[in-house]
Coordinates of C-alpha atoms and ligand atoms in Angstrom, one line a residue:
M1 CA -52.1 -84.2 57.8
E2 CA -49.2 -84.4 60.1
T3 CA -46.5 -86.8 59.3
I4 CA -43.4 -88.4 61.3
I5 CA -40.2 -89.5 60.4
S6 CA -39.6 -92.3 62.6
T7 CA -37.4 -95.6 62.2
N8 CA -39.8 -97.2 65.4
I9 CA -40.8 -100.7 63.3
E10 CA -43.6 -101.2 66.2
D11 CA -44.8 -97.8 65.6
A12 CA -45.1 -98.1 61.6
A13 CA -46.8 -101.7 61.8
D14 CA -49.2 -99.9 64.2
W15 CA -50.5 -97.6 61.6
L16 CA -50.0 -100.6 58.9
R17 CA -52.7 -102.9 61.0
K18 CA -55.1 -99.8 61.3
D19 CA -55.1 -99.6 57.8
E20 CA -53.2 -97.0 57.2
V21 CA -50.8 -96.2 54.2
I22 CA -47.4 -94.9 55.3
G23 CA -43.3 -94.7 53.5
M24 CA -41.5 -97.6 53.7
P25 CA -37.5 -98.4 53.2
T26 CA -36.6 -101.5 51.0
E27 CA -33.5 -101.9 49.2
T28 CA -34.3 -100.8 45.9
V29 CA -36.6 -97.6 46.3
Y30 CA -39.3 -96.4 49.3
G31 CA -42.1 -98.0 48.7
L32 CA -45.8 -96.5 49.6
A33 CA -47.1 -99.5 51.6
G34 CA -50.6 -100.4 52.8
N35 CA -52.8 -103.9 53.8
A36 CA -52.9 -105.8 50.2
L37 CA -55.5 -108.0 51.7
H38 CA -57.8 -104.2 52.6
E39 CA -59.1 -102.3 50.0
D40 CA -59.2 -99.5 52.1
A41 CA -55.7 -99.8 53.0
V42 CA -55.2 -100.7 48.9
L43 CA -57.6 -97.7 47.5
K44 CA -55.4 -95.1 50.0
I45 CA -52.2 -96.0 48.7
Y46 CA -53.6 -94.7 44.6
L47 CA -54.9 -92.0 46.1
A48 CA -52.2 -90.7 48.4
K49 CA -49.8 -91.4 44.8
G50 CA -52.3 -90.1 42.9
R51 CA -51.7 -93.0 40.5
P52 CA -54.3 -94.2 37.9
R53 CA -56.5 -97.6 38.8
F54 CA -54.6 -99.4 36.4
N55 CA -51.6 -99.6 37.1
P56 CA -51.2 -102.4 39.0
L57 CA -48.9 -102.8 42.6
I58 CA -46.2 -105.1 44.0
V59 CA -47.3 -107.4 46.8
H60 CA -44.1 -107.5 49.8
V61 CA -44.0 -110.7 51.3
P62 CA -41.3 -111.5 54.1
D63 CA -40.7 -115.0 52.5
M64 CA -41.0 -118.1 50.2
V65 CA -43.4 -119.7 52.1
Q66 CA -45.5 -116.4 52.5
A67 CA -45.3 -115.8 48.8
E68 CA -47.2 -119.0 48.0
K69 CA -50.1 -118.7 49.8
F70 CA -51.3 -115.9 47.7
I71 CA -50.5 -117.6 44.2
T72 CA -52.4 -121.0 42.1
R73 CA -49.6 -121.7 40.6
F74 CA -45.6 -121.3 40.3
P75 CA -43.9 -122.2 37.6
E76 CA -40.4 -124.1 37.8
P77 CA -38.2 -121.8 35.9
L78 CA -39.8 -118.8 38.4
R79 CA -39.6 -120.6 41.5
H80 CA -36.1 -121.4 41.0
L81 CA -34.9 -117.5 40.4
A82 CA -37.5 -116.7 43.7
E83 CA -35.4 -119.4 45.7
K84 CA -31.9 -118.0 44.4
C85 CA -33.3 -114.5 44.2
W86 CA -35.2 -113.9 46.8
P87 CA -34.3 -111.9 48.7
G88 CA -33.5 -109.1 46.8
S89 CA -34.7 -106.9 44.5
L90 CA -36.4 -109.1 42.1
T91 CA -40.3 -108.9 41.5
I92 CA -42.2 -111.8 40.3
L93 CA -45.8 -112.0 38.4
L94 CA -46.9 -115.1 39.1
P95 CA -51.2 -116.4 38.7
K96 CA -52.8 -115.1 41.6
N97 CA -55.4 -116.8 43.6
N98 CA -58.4 -114.8 45.7
R99 CA -57.6 -113.9 48.5
I100 CA -55.2 -110.8 47.2
P101 CA -57.9 -108.3 45.5
D102 CA -58.2 -107.2 42.0
L103 CA -57.9 -103.5 43.1
V104 CA -54.1 -104.7 43.8
T105 CA -53.5 -105.6 40.2
A106 CA -56.1 -103.9 38.1
G107 CA -57.0 -106.7 37.1
N108 CA -54.4 -108.5 36.1
S109 CA -55.1 -112.4 36.8
K110 CA -51.4 -112.2 38.0
V111 CA -49.8 -110.7 41.0
G112 CA -46.3 -109.4 41.3
L113 CA -44.9 -110.5 44.2
R114 CA -41.7 -109.4 45.8
V115 CA -39.2 -110.3 49.2
P116 CA -37.5 -107.3 50.0
S117 CA -33.7 -107.7 51.3
H118 CA -33.7 -104.6 53.8
P119 CA -33.2 -105.6 57.2
V120 CA -35.9 -103.1 58.6
T121 CA -38.2 -104.3 55.7
L122 CA -38.1 -107.9 56.1
Q123 CA -38.8 -107.1 60.4
L124 CA -41.9 -105.3 59.6
L125 CA -43.2 -107.6 57.1
H126 CA -42.5 -110.9 59.9
M127 CA -44.5 -108.9 63.0
L128 CA -47.6 -108.8 60.3
S129 CA -49.4 -111.1 59.6
F130 CA -50.5 -109.4 55.9
P131 CA -48.5 -108.7 53.0
L132 CA -47.0 -105.7 51.5
A133 CA -48.5 -103.3 48.4
A134 CA -46.4 -100.9 47.9
P135 CA -45.7 -98.6 44.7
S136 CA -42.4 -96.1 44.6
A137 CA -43.3 -93.6 47.0
N138 CA -42.9 -90.8 44.6
P139 CA -46.1 -88.9 43.7
F140 CA -47.3 -89.8 40.2
G141 CA -44.7 -89.8 37.8
Y142 CA -41.8 -88.2 39.6
V143 CA -38.3 -89.9 40.4
S144 CA -38.8 -92.3 43.1
P145 CA -37.6 -91.5 45.9
T146 CA -34.2 -93.3 47.8
T147 CA -34.6 -91.8 51.5
A148 CA -37.0 -91.0 53.8
Q149 CA -36.8 -87.7 53.4
H150 CA -37.4 -88.0 49.8
V151 CA -41.1 -89.6 50.8
M152 CA -41.5 -86.4 53.4
K153 CA -41.0 -84.3 49.9
G154 CA -43.3 -85.4 47.5
L155 CA -46.4 -87.7 50.2
G156 CA -45.4 -85.4 53.8
G157 CA -49.4 -84.7 55.2
K158 CA -50.4 -87.3 52.5
I159 CA -49.6 -90.0 54.4
P160 CA -49.0 -90.0 59.1
F161 CA -45.9 -91.9 58.9
V162 CA -42.6 -92.5 57.0
L163 CA -40.7 -95.4 58.3
D164 CA -37.1 -94.7 57.8
G165 CA -34.6 -96.9 57.1
G166 CA -31.4 -94.7 55.4
P167 CA -30.6 -94.1 51.8
C168 CA -31.2 -97.5 49.7
A169 CA -28.8 -99.6 48.5
V170 CA -29.5 -100.1 44.7
G171 CA -31.5 -97.8 44.2
L172 CA -33.3 -98.4 41.5
E173 CA -36.5 -100.4 41.5
S174 CA -36.7 -104.5 41.3
T175 CA -36.7 -106.0 37.7
I176 CA -40.0 -108.1 37.0
V177 CA -39.9 -111.4 35.2
D178 CA -42.9 -113.4 33.8
F179 CA -43.3 -116.4 32.2
D180 CA -45.5 -117.0 29.1
K181 CA -47.5 -120.3 29.1
E182 CA -47.6 -121.1 25.5
H183 CA -43.7 -120.5 24.9
Q184 CA -42.4 -121.8 27.9
R185 CA -40.0 -118.9 28.4
V186 CA -38.8 -116.5 31.1
L187 CA -39.4 -112.7 29.5
I188 CA -38.4 -109.4 32.1
R189 CA -40.2 -107.1 31.8
R190 CA -38.7 -104.4 33.7
V191 CA -35.0 -104.1 34.5
G192 CA -34.4 -103.7 37.5
G193 CA -32.1 -104.0 40.0
I194 CA -30.8 -107.8 39.1
G195 CA -29.2 -107.3 35.8
Q196 CA -29.9 -110.1 33.2
Q197 CA -26.4 -112.0 32.8
Q198 CA -27.6 -112.9 36.4
I199 CA -30.9 -113.9 35.6
E200 CA -29.4 -116.3 32.9
Q201 CA -27.2 -117.9 34.9
I202 CA -29.5 -118.8 37.2
L203 CA -31.7 -120.6 34.6
G204 CA -28.8 -121.9 32.3
Q205 CA -30.8 -120.1 29.4
K206 CA -31.7 -116.8 27.3
V207 CA -34.1 -114.5 28.5
K208 CA -36.9 -112.4 26.4
L209 CA -36.6 -109.2 27.5
E210 CA -40.0 -107.7 26.8
L211 CA -40.3 -104.4 27.8
D212 CA -43.8 -103.2 27.1
S213 CA -44.3 -99.9 25.7
S214 CA -47.3 -99.9 24.2
R215 CA -50.8 -97.6 25.1
H216 CA -51.9 -100.9 27.5
P217 CA -48.3 -102.1 28.7
V218 CA -48.4 -105.3 31.4
A219 CA -46.2 -103.1 33.4
P220 CA -47.2 -99.9 33.3
G221 CA -43.7 -99.2 35.1
Q222 CA -43.0 -98.9 31.1
L223 CA -44.8 -96.4 30.3
K224 CA -42.1 -94.7 28.1
S225 CA -42.3 -91.2 30.7
H226 CA -41.9 -92.0 34.4
Y227 CA -38.8 -91.1 37.0
A228 CA -39.1 -87.5 34.9
T229 CA -37.6 -84.8 37.1
R230 CA -39.2 -81.4 36.7
L231 CA -35.6 -79.7 34.5
P232 CA -36.0 -81.1 30.7
L233 CA -33.1 -84.0 30.8
Y234 CA -31.0 -84.8 28.0
I235 CA -29.5 -88.3 27.4
G236 CA -26.5 -89.0 24.5
E237 CA -23.2 -87.8 23.8
L238 CA -22.0 -85.4 26.2
S239 CA -19.3 -82.9 24.0
E240 CA -22.8 -82.9 21.6
L241 CA -25.5 -82.3 24.1
N242 CA -23.2 -79.9 25.5
L243 CA -22.9 -77.8 22.4
A244 CA -26.7 -78.0 21.6
H245 CA -27.1 -76.1 25.2
R246 CA -24.2 -74.0 25.5
A247 CA -26.8 -71.1 25.7
V248 CA -28.6 -72.2 29.2
R249 CA -26.8 -73.0 32.8
R250 CA -26.2 -77.0 31.8
L251 CA -25.4 -79.6 34.7
L252 CA -23.9 -82.6 32.9
L253 CA -24.1 -85.7 34.7
G254 CA -21.2 -88.1 34.8
W255 CA -18.6 -90.5 36.2
G256 CA -14.9 -90.5 37.2
S257 CA -13.3 -87.7 38.0
I258 CA -15.2 -84.2 37.5
E259 CA -12.2 -83.3 35.4
E260 CA -12.9 -86.3 32.9
I261 CA -16.5 -85.6 32.7
L262 CA -16.2 -81.9 31.9
M263 CA -13.5 -83.3 29.4
E264 CA -15.7 -85.4 28.2
A265 CA -18.2 -82.5 27.6
A266 CA -15.5 -81.1 25.9
V267 CA -16.7 -77.9 27.8
D268 CA -15.2 -74.4 27.5
D269 CA -14.7 -71.0 29.5
A270 CA -16.5 -70.0 26.4
G271 CA -20.7 -69.3 26.6
I272 CA -22.5 -69.9 30.1
A273 CA -20.8 -72.1 32.6
A274 CA -21.2 -75.4 33.1
E275 CA -21.0 -78.2 36.4
A276 CA -20.1 -81.0 36.0
W277 CA -21.0 -84.3 39.0
S278 CA -20.0 -87.2 39.3
L279 CA -22.6 -90.1 40.1
S280 CA -19.2 -92.6 40.6
E281 CA -15.4 -91.0 40.9
S282 CA -14.5 -94.8 41.2
K283 CA -16.3 -96.0 38.2
N284 CA -18.4 -98.5 40.0
L285 CA -22.0 -98.8 38.2
N286 CA -23.7 -99.5 41.0
E287 CA -22.6 -96.6 42.7
V288 CA -24.5 -94.7 40.2
A289 CA -27.7 -96.7 40.3
K290 CA -27.5 -95.9 44.2
N291 CA -27.3 -92.4 43.6
L292 CA -29.0 -91.3 40.0
F293 CA -32.2 -90.5 42.4
S294 CA -31.0 -88.6 44.4
F295 CA -29.0 -86.8 42.3
M296 CA -31.8 -86.4 39.7
R297 CA -33.6 -85.3 42.7
K298 CA -30.8 -82.2 43.6
A299 CA -30.7 -81.2 40.2
D300 CA -34.0 -80.3 40.3
E301 CA -33.3 -77.9 42.9
S302 CA -30.4 -76.3 41.6
G303 CA -31.0 -73.5 39.7
F304 CA -29.8 -75.0 36.3
D305 CA -32.1 -74.8 33.1
V306 CA -30.6 -78.7 31.5
I307 CA -29.5 -82.0 32.9
L308 CA -27.2 -83.4 30.7
A309 CA -26.5 -87.2 31.3
P310 CA -24.5 -89.7 28.8
R311 CA -25.7 -93.3 28.2
F312 CA -23.9 -95.9 30.7
P313 CA -22.5 -99.7 29.5
D314 CA -25.5 -101.3 28.9
Q315 CA -24.1 -104.1 31.1
D316 CA -25.7 -105.1 34.1
I317 CA -27.4 -102.7 36.0
G318 CA -26.1 -100.0 33.4
K319 CA -29.5 -101.2 31.2
A320 CA -31.7 -100.3 34.5
I321 CA -29.7 -96.8 34.7
N322 CA -29.8 -96.3 30.9
D323 CA -33.8 -97.7 30.7
R324 CA -34.0 -94.7 33.8
L325 CA -32.5 -91.8 32.4
A326 CA -34.6 -92.5 28.6
K327 CA -37.3 -92.6 30.3
A328 CA -37.3 -89.5 32.1
S329 CA -35.6 -87.7 28.7
H330 CA -37.5 -84.8 28.0
Q331 CA -38.0 -86.5 24.6
N332 CA -40.5 -88.7 26.3
K333 CA -42.2 -86.2 28.3
A334 CA -45.5 -85.5 25.9
W335 CA -46.0 -89.1 27.1
L336 CA -47.1 -87.8 30.8
P337 CA -50.9 -87.5 31.8
Ligands
TXA401 O1 -38.8 -101.6 43.5 C1 -39.2 -101.9 43.5 O2 -40.4 -103.0 42.4 C2 -40.5 -100.9 44.3 C3 -40.6 -101.1 45.3 C4 -41.1 -100.5 46.4 O3 -40.9 -103.0 45.9 N1 -41.6 -100.5 43.7 C5 -42.2 -100.2 42.5 O4 -43.0 -100.4 42.9 O5 -41.0 -100.0 41.8 P1 -43.7 -99.3 41.3 O6 -45.8 -99.5 41.2 O7 -43.0 -97.9 41.1 O8 -43.7 -100.1 40.3 C6 -44.0 -101.6 40.3 C7 -44.8 -101.8 39.1 C8 -45.2 -100.5 37.5 O9 -44.8 -100.4 36.8 C9 -46.6 -101.9 37.7 O10 -47.0 -101.9 36.6 C10 -45.8 -103.3 37.6 O11 -44.5 -103.2 38.7 N2 -46.5 -104.1 38.6 C11 -47.2 -104.6 39.0 N3 -47.9 -105.8 39.4 C12 -48.0 -105.9 38.4 C13 -49.0 -106.9 38.0 N4 -49.8 -107.8 39.1 N5 -48.8 -107.0 36.9 C14 -47.9 -106.0 35.5 N6 -47.8 -105.6 36.2 C15 -47.2 -106.0 37.5
MG402 MG1 -43.1 -96.0 40.5

């Protein structure tokens, strides 16, 4: 199948109305979108992505009013979060009604809903009379795409169309929140674009991080190995990692100037040369997040033997950065199917 990359939103809408699946920009990562209300379209998503059917899909809606049409309840704290964070990088798990096919939620009684903030995505959603199911538009297990070209690389030939909305501004997937009815509290199921502190500030109370990495995860994005580069990636103290891998060609990821990264890693001229790439010269965590996946992809194509990365400060989006690095790390690859 020929895959077209285009900025034409009308064409994107036409493909979707014909129950085809397309690459679609959002502010977090690109999604692989199809009509969430038609099982035919949803099935095509699972097939194109090579995703196991037990892993549910997020449903994208244009606004709060549309969200209400697919659920039976909107617990108050979650409604409050939606009012403050939508449109934005927050996915909310809510009890679904029967308009949402079980195939979308993989049998879960809750559906993950999100109003994305990318203007192109919003415009597309407003043009359609149905919501869009969309996982990240990468083949199962690989790094999520943050440009239309990334989508082409992974899924070109398998889908007819990629809507190009430029590089994603956030660069990491949305934060997923859930509500524990029994204890009447909000849970974070996946760390992402919106930080825990921000959520707690909005709610005026602490929330529980319940990142489920068990065999039957509530949100399988929590499977330990995910977002993996093909090259082995190690995360930890750069100087220790550099020493341990000095016999091979290393790519050091970090932030600040290249000199700073090389210094932190204690790279000297002996041994095989190492190269450093800065995810943010100005040490801005949001910029690190925005660049992370495209740097991981570039690294995979650049002829190194290993990727070495530090742990970033565990605050705000830094938590999500560390989470994605840990999931991509070599130590976790044994978890891949
Ligand atoms: O930022 C994002 O969330 C992107 C963009 C495209 O919106 N989407 C995304 O989708 O990251 P995906 O499928 O790659 O990751 C969604 C995660 C998965 O771990 C999935 O298991 C979980 O959300 N999830 C989706 N619906 C769920 C549900 N009904 N119950 C529990 N977990 C759910
Ligand atoms: Mg994904």
